[in-house]
Short mmCIF file of C-alpha atoms in Angstrom, two decimals:
data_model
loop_
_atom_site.label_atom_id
_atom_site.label_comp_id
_atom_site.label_asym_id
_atom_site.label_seq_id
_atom_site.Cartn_x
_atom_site.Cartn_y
_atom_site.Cartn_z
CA UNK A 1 11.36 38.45 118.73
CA UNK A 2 12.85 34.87 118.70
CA UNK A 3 14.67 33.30 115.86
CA UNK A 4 15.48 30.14 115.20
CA UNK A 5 19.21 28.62 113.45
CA UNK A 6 18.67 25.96 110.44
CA UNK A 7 18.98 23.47 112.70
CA UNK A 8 16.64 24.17 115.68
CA UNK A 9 14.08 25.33 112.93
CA UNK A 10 14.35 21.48 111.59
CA UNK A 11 13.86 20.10 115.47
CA UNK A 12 10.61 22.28 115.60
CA UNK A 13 9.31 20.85 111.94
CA UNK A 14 10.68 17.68 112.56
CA UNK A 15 12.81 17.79 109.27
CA UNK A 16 16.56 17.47 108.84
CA UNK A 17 18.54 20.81 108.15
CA UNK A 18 19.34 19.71 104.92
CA UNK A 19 15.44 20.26 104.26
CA UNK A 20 15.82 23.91 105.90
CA UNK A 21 18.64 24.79 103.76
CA UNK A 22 16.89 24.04 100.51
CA UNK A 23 13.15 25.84 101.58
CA UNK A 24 15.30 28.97 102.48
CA UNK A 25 17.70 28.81 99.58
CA UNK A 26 14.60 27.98 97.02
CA UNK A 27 12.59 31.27 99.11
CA UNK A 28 9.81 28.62 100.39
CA UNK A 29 11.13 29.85 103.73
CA UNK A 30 12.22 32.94 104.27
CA UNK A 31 15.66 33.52 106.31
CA UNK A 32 17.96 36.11 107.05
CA UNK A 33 22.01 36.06 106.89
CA UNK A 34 23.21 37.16 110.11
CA UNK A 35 27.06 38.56 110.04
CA UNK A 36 28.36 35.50 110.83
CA UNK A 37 27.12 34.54 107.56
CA UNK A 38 24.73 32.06 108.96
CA UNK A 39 21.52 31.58 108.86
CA UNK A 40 18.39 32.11 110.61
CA UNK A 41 14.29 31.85 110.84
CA UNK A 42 12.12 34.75 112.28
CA UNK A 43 9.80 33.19 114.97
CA UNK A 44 6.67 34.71 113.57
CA UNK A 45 7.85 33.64 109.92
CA UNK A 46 8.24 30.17 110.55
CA UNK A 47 5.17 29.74 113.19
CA UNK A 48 3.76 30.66 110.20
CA UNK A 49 5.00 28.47 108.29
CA UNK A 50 4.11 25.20 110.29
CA UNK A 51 0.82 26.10 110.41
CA UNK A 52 1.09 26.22 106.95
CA UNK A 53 2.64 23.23 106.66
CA UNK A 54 0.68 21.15 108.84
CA UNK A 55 -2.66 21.97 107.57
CA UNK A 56 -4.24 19.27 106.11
CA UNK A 57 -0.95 16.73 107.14
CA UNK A 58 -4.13 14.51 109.24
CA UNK A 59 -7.19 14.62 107.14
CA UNK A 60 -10.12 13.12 108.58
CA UNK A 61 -11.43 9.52 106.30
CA UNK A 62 -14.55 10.26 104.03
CA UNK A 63 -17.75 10.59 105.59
CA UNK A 64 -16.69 11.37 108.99
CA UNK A 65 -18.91 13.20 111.25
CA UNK A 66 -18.71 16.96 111.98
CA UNK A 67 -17.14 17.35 115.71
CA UNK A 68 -16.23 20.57 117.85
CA UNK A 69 -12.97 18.44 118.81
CA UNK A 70 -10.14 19.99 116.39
CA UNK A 71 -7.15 17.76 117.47
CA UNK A 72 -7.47 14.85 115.24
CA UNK A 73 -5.54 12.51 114.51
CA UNK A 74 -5.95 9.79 111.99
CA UNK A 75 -3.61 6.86 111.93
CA UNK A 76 -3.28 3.37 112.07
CA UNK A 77 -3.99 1.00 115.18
CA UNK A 78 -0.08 -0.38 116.25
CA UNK A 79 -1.15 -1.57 119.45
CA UNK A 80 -4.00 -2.82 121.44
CA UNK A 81 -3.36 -4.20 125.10
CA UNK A 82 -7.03 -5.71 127.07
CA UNK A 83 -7.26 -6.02 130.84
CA UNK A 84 -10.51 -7.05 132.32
CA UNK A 85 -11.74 -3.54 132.37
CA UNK A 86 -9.38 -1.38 130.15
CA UNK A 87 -7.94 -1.37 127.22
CA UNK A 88 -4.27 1.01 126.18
CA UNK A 89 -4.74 1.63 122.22
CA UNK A 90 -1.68 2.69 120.33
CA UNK A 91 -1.81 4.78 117.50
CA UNK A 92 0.67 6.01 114.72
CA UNK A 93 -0.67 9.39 113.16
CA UNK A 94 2.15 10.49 111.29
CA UNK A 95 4.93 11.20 113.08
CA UNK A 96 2.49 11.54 115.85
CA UNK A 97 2.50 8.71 118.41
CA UNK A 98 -1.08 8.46 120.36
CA UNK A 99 -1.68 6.23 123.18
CA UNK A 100 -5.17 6.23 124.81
CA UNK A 101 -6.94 4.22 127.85
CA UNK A 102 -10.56 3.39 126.79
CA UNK A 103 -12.89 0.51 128.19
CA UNK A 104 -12.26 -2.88 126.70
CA UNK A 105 -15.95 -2.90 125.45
CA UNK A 106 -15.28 -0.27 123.50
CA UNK A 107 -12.66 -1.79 121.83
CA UNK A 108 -14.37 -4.86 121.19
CA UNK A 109 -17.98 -2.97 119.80
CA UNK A 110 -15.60 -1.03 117.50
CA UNK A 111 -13.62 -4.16 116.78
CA UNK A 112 -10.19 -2.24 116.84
CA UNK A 113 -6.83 -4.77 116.52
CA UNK A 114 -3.74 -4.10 115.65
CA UNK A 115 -3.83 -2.44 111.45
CA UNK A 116 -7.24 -0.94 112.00
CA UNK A 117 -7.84 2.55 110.64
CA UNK A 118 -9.15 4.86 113.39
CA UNK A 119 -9.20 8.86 114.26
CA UNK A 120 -8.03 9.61 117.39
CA UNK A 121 -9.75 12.78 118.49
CA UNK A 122 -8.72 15.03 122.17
CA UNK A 123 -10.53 17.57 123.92
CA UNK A 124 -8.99 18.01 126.94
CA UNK A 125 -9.42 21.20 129.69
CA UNK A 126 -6.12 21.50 130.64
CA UNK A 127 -3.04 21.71 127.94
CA UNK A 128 0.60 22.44 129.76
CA UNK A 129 3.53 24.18 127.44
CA UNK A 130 6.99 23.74 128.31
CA UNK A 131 10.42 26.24 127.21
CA UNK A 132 12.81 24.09 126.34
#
């Protein structure tokens, strides 16, 4: 089973190690001392703990509608770039950055510019996963 140092456990929750330190000193993380004396994050333990962490990190605005799609991401419009056809629509969910293509009608019927609140929602068939 993988673990992960202080510091490669703050890459993977986007924190600094700092942060890391003080969850596992304070027991909000649990860690092991190797013999070295350092420290370091069972795989399963802190999986755990980003799911943990991340629930509820993108809530969905008031009185949205019900959807199958899971991967939502609310954020603010920082973007919005119109061809005759197209239209590339950047979003900033959190530390998330989304950029989609959509038709440029769409964008104008939903009237998004640049500071509009949206949800960016993706369903997609085909999700690749990369080792580092």
């Amino acid at each position: 089973m993988p673990s992960y140092s202080m510091g490669l456990a703050a890459r993977l929750l986007r924190v600094s190690p700092e942060t890391v330190r003080r969850w596992t000193e304070t027991g909000r993380l649990p860690a092991d001392r190797a013999a070295d004396g350092s420290r370091a994050v069972d795989g399963v333990v802190l999986a755990a703990f980003a799911e943990e962490r991340a629930a509820g990190m993108h809530p969905l605005p008031p009185g949205t509608a019900a959807t199958s799609v899971r991967n939502s991401f609310a954020g603010i419009v920082t973007a919005v770039r119109l061809d005759d056809v197209a239209a590339q629509v950047e979003i900033q969910s959190g530390p998330h950055h989304v950029v989609s293509v959509v038709t440029r009608e769409s964008v104008e019927q939903l009237g998004i510019t640049v500071g509009s609140t949206v949800t960016a929602r993706v369903k997609s068939t085909e999700v690749h996963i990369e080792l580092p």
